[in-house]
Amino acid sequence: MGLDITWAVDWVRRSADVIAEHRVELIKLDREIGDGDHGENMDRGFQAVLPKLDDLPAGSTPGDVLKLVATTLISTVGGAAGPLYGTAYLKGAVAAGSATSLDGSAIAAVLTAARDGIVLRGKAESGDKTMVDAWTPAAEAADAAASNGSDVAAVLGAAADAAATGSDATIPLVARKGRASYLGERSAGHRDPGAQSSALLLRAAAEAASAAAGA
Amino acid sequence: MGLDITWAVDWVRRSADVIAEHRVELIKLDREIGDGDHGENMDRGFQAVLPKLDDLPAGSTPGDVLKLVATTLISTVGGAAGPLYGTAYLKGAVAAGSATSLDGSAIAAVLTAARDGIVLRGKAESGDKTMVDAWTPAAEAADAAASNGSDVAAVLGAAADAAATGSDATIPLVARKGRASYLGERSAGHRDPGAQSSALLLRAAAEAASAAAGA
Amino acid sequence: MGKGILVKKIINDPKRVVDESVAGFGLAHADIVRVEMDPIYVVRVDAPVSGKVGIVSGGGSGHEPLHAGYVGFGMLDAAVPGAVFTSPTPDPILAATKAVDGGAGVLHIVKNYTGDVLNFETAADLASAEDITVRAVVINDDVAVKDSLYTAGRRGVGGTVLVEKLAGAAAQRGDSLDDVAEIAERVNANVRSMGLALTPCIVPHAGEPSFTLAEDEIEIGIGIHGEPGRERIKLAPADDLVDRLIDPVLDDLPFAGGERVLLFVNGMGGTPLIELYLAYRRAAEVLQGRNVTISRSLVGNYITSLEMQGMSITVLRLDDEMIELWDAPVQTAALRWGR
Amino acid sequence: MGKGILVKKIINDPKRVVDESVAGFGLAHADIVRVEMDPIYVVRVDAPVSGKVGIVSGGGSGHEPLHAGYVGFGMLDAAVPGAVFTSPTPDPILAATKAVDGGAGVLHIVKNYTGDVLNFETAADLASAEDITVRAVVINDDVAVKDSLYTAGRRGVGGTVLVEKLAGAAAQRGDSLDDVAEIAERVNANVRSMGLALTPCIVPHAGEPSFTLAEDEIEIGIGIHGEPGRERIKLAPADDLVDRLIDPVLDDLPFAGGERVLLFVNGMGGTPLIELYLAYRRAAEVLQGRNVTISRSLVGNYITSLEMQGMSITVLRLDDEMIELWDAPVQTAALRWGR
Ligand SMILES: Nc1ncnc2c1ncn2[C@@H]1O[C@H](COP(=O)(O)OP(=O)(O)O)[C@@H](O)[C@H]1O
Ligand SMILES: Nc1ncnc2c1ncn2[C@@H]1O[C@H](COP(=O)(O)OP(=O)(O)O)[C@@H](O)[C@H]1O
Ligand SMILES: [Mg+2]
Ligand SMILES: [Mg+2]
Ligand SMILES: [Mg+2]
Ligand SMILES: [Mg+2]
């Protein structure tokens, strides 16, 4: 069973919830090695998406939802995260195309395209202590799971697990990109806020998929 | 036995000592109901007098010493206290005239002239919560003691006691002059810094007189 | 104590703060001012201007850019900085008065504090003895202080900046001493101010704040010397704070409606502009509600209490001549236009 | 949360700080700027100026007077304020770019932060799609950050103000887009800065300081977003602090001696002028010791981090053309002379 528009909309709603819930935590992480606005920025962005979901025309696809998220984040988030997440969702939307339902390998392709978009815009490599450190293992895990023939919920579950591990792995790193890089060695010992928000968003995707499977 | 130039010089030295010692206390009192500079201002002034004492020409009188204090305070203290104390010492110097020795009634006249000088410049009345509340009882006590035929040390002792009591009496008052008046009712419950410095200076005068008598 | 650093400030020795800062000011603005160090004062680089009324102001330091920041073409001829929050002594006031006397007399602009009034009085007496005609105008625009014949009267606060600009422009265009003094008196009669503090300030030599405020407390009716105000209230939204300042200001003059005014929202030294402009928005709204037209405005940290966070609001009722004088060219470190 | 006041600031609702402040700015300076609220940007009252290169800058709010305070004759044509410390999104940048396009192209002056660079990039792409020629200059003058091809590179700090003035003057005199961009690049190549903080600042929505410092600690090498610096040291006398900033600045360019420079001592928003001038005195002394001539200077809170106490020192190596452009008339809320 593939993931359709209902899943996509549910993912966005769950994303808005989880970001609102973790707003203060993300602010705190960003205050430690950045400028303390990541939770605020992401919350502003996802709250702006919510009302627009109601205006999606009938017959919209998961790709349309991803595109809506992309344009809304681009025009409301600002900072580094706005364009980076915006590009991620935009490239994901392109990968999703006009399909009404996404199977495991389509989902893996969406995540890989999203990751590539972030790298294209931000030029960060793995280990630079950015959101890439959550997205790269997530895309790879999704790809591996899909190749093994796992169902979509399992594919997204694997991605979410890998993103969480990736977020944890940013803690000891010295930042080489983004605002945290200005701290040099002092950035080590802190979790990257963008990696953490990425892990939260991918967990929301997996939960929405489980809910869809259960329904 | 009258008080001569030695007493006058000793008074100034003791004044500088006692003000330096109470500098922080006077700053604290002024911080509570003023702008926190009274101790600093007075200390700057008396420290500036000290080196000039050495340059007093031979044959100088107590009046010359008072005049030296007056001009130095006027040109180094600033604030309200500078001109007020300056005028006090200047008028005291005029009252002392060219006498080489001051007896009890001459001392009382000096203190009364000083008090009048402060009132002339500052226009404060008794009970306005200013240094006048130390100087008026001091001048009156000195006058009474001198009329009773007390010796100079006793005359200054009476003045110092009265000034201390006068300083205490400023605590409950609501200020009507000086910076503390801006606080209105909130000035009550705090000692007036100028009354306190006045009490310290008059105590120094009395101690210098006792020392002269003992010598 | 000596060179010991007592407080978190960019200073060397508390005793040298004023000297070193004024020296730096002189170096940074050598095109506009000359600095004399003994006795200490700041004077227009081209002083005395022959035939022009000279204007001298001064007072305790710690209110920067007041007064040295207003020395220059079209404003003050000299500023006399005292120790921090302590009015200067007569010597430098006299020296500055002599330095700016161009033969047309000298105006002293004095904020109404006992110390300032007395020290300027003495200096004026001494100057008169040297045949310089001196007039003094005492500024007392602070509505937070209850005025009475039997008290020290109202303090001079924000209105001082406006008096210095308008009197300075009048002197620059060649007005006589009496006319310049009349303008200054007129501005003083038509200006009212009130201030509040979010945080206290620390006098360098004192090392401790002048008052302490809890995290959620605000001091209303403060002056500019770190002295406590009349009242302590709970933290409130900016619009409410603005109302608490501007209502007494407007009621006091009183402003009847239909007037043109200059609205001056001033920071106490540590207030970021983002907050001052936010306050300005509400103040403008209140004036509009009272049918008062804002013809000119000034927003920034112009008369301060060291690093204090807080603001004051000043409203000046304008007439045509005042507007003309406000718009006239000025070239000082802190206010500059038209040249 | 809603209208709740989280921090001791003159604000209403943390979410409305930028909107309300920009609105107040527009009211206070209606003679110089026009303010658009949706999307939000500040533009010269006479924009677009036909035939003149338009200059747009922008970035997170909280650095006031940067950038809106520099909009006006002879400097910026528009400023785009983001949320506090958050670069604006492409929409308002695009709108501002269109509003200032007078047919000669538009220069984007961008401080080197990932977010600013990416959002301005997107806006420039969109503007090009609408046939507006856009060039971007990225400012990166902060020597506190170790530069490398593999990092985000140096931040744009104090030098930004100088780039905006000089590029603005070049555009005002009629230079082509390429020439204006060349001036901006040249200034950026010749300017270096470094800053320190005595106290942190509090982002309104965050409600807590970005870092905490003990009573006797100072943060060296800070940026302008309340981010911590490279190093934490013990409180030291002002002269030592100045040395710790200016030495790396002078070594980096490097300054060889014999140059003419503009010395810019900047406060971080909550620093009183008395301290900045005191620091200026020492900085001038150091330059003199290195045989560098200070030809122009700027002292004040010009690029800030909310209410942070601290300072930055910027040195720009001048050539004749830069001096001419610096002296050219400018009429903005925060910098004004010659008109
Ligand atoms: N060049 C980059 N490539 C990928 N991710 C980046 C890059 N720069 C920053 N990020 C991510 O953006 C996050 C910060 O986002 P945010 O705080 O919203 O923006 P800003 O740094 O502009 O304040 C960082 O934690 C990091 O994960
Ligand atoms: N009008 C006045 N008459 C008499 N004494 C006054 C008057 N005004 C102020 N004082 C005295 O001056 C003291 C304050 O002196 P100081 O702190 O040195 O000056 P300032 O108030 O200018 O800071 C007050 O405590 C009070 O005793
Ligand atoms: Mg951030
Ligand atoms: Mg005092
Ligand atoms: Mg004082
Ligand atoms: Mg940010």
XYZ file of N, CA, C and O and ligand atoms in Angstrom, chain B residues 30 34-38 41 77-81 179, chain C residues 60 83-87 113 115-116 205 225, ligand 5:
97
model
N 24.104 58.699 49.663
C 23.683 59.527 48.526
C 23.081 58.676 47.410
O 22.239 59.149 46.657
N 19.956 60.126 46.398
C 20.545 61.132 45.513
C 21.186 60.453 44.328
O 20.588 59.561 43.744
N 22.393 60.841 44.014
C 23.033 60.288 42.823
C 24.352 59.597 43.128
O 25.142 59.334 42.215
N 24.608 59.322 44.397
C 25.725 58.453 44.740
C 27.109 59.038 44.579
O 28.075 58.296 44.399
N 27.222 60.364 44.659
C 28.571 60.923 44.476
C 29.070 61.716 45.671
O 30.212 62.194 45.653
N 28.280 61.881 46.722
C 28.677 62.812 47.783
C 30.023 62.445 48.408
O 30.893 63.313 48.591
N 32.789 63.159 45.909
C 33.006 64.610 45.743
C 33.788 65.197 46.914
O 34.756 65.946 46.730
N 35.184 70.324 44.164
C 34.105 69.413 44.577
C 32.986 69.339 43.539
O 32.536 68.260 43.158
N 32.511 70.471 43.090
C 31.371 70.466 42.160
C 30.103 70.033 42.871
O 30.060 69.966 44.105
N 29.064 69.745 42.086
C 27.775 69.335 42.664
C 27.206 70.416 43.558
O 27.643 71.580 43.522
N 26.225 70.039 44.373
C 25.636 70.996 45.298
C 26.586 71.253 46.464
O 26.734 72.380 46.941
N 27.256 70.201 46.918
C 28.075 70.316 48.117
C 29.260 71.264 47.916
O 29.662 71.954 48.860
N 18.675 67.079 45.628
C 18.284 66.003 44.743
C 17.270 65.046 45.369
O 16.424 64.471 44.678
N 27.130 67.352 35.008
C 27.844 66.117 35.275
C 28.026 65.312 34.003
O 27.235 65.428 33.066
N 32.575 65.725 36.817
C 32.750 64.299 37.097
C 31.422 63.609 36.796
O 30.419 64.273 36.559
N 31.406 62.283 36.788
C 30.171 61.579 36.445
C 29.052 61.968 37.418
O 29.207 61.835 38.637
N 27.952 62.465 36.862
C 26.768 62.890 37.622
C 27.056 64.003 38.625
O 26.287 64.193 39.567
N 28.152 64.733 38.455
C 28.497 65.811 39.385
C 28.713 67.090 38.598
O 29.565 67.137 37.711
N 27.976 68.137 38.934
C 28.112 69.356 38.137
C 29.538 69.861 38.220
O 30.232 69.650 39.207
N 19.419 71.710 38.631
C 19.855 70.925 39.780
C 20.617 71.888 40.663
O 21.369 72.741 40.152
N 23.274 71.796 42.320
C 24.700 71.906 42.061
C 24.994 72.674 40.783
O 25.853 73.566 40.757
N 24.279 72.352 39.721
C 24.510 73.047 38.450
C 24.202 74.533 38.598
O 24.969 75.389 38.151
N 32.776 55.127 39.949
C 33.457 55.116 41.250
C 32.619 54.438 42.321
O 33.128 54.064 43.367
N 20.213 60.942 36.578
C 21.403 60.727 37.401
C 21.352 59.404 38.123
O 21.948 59.231 39.172
Mg 25.972 64.874 41.934
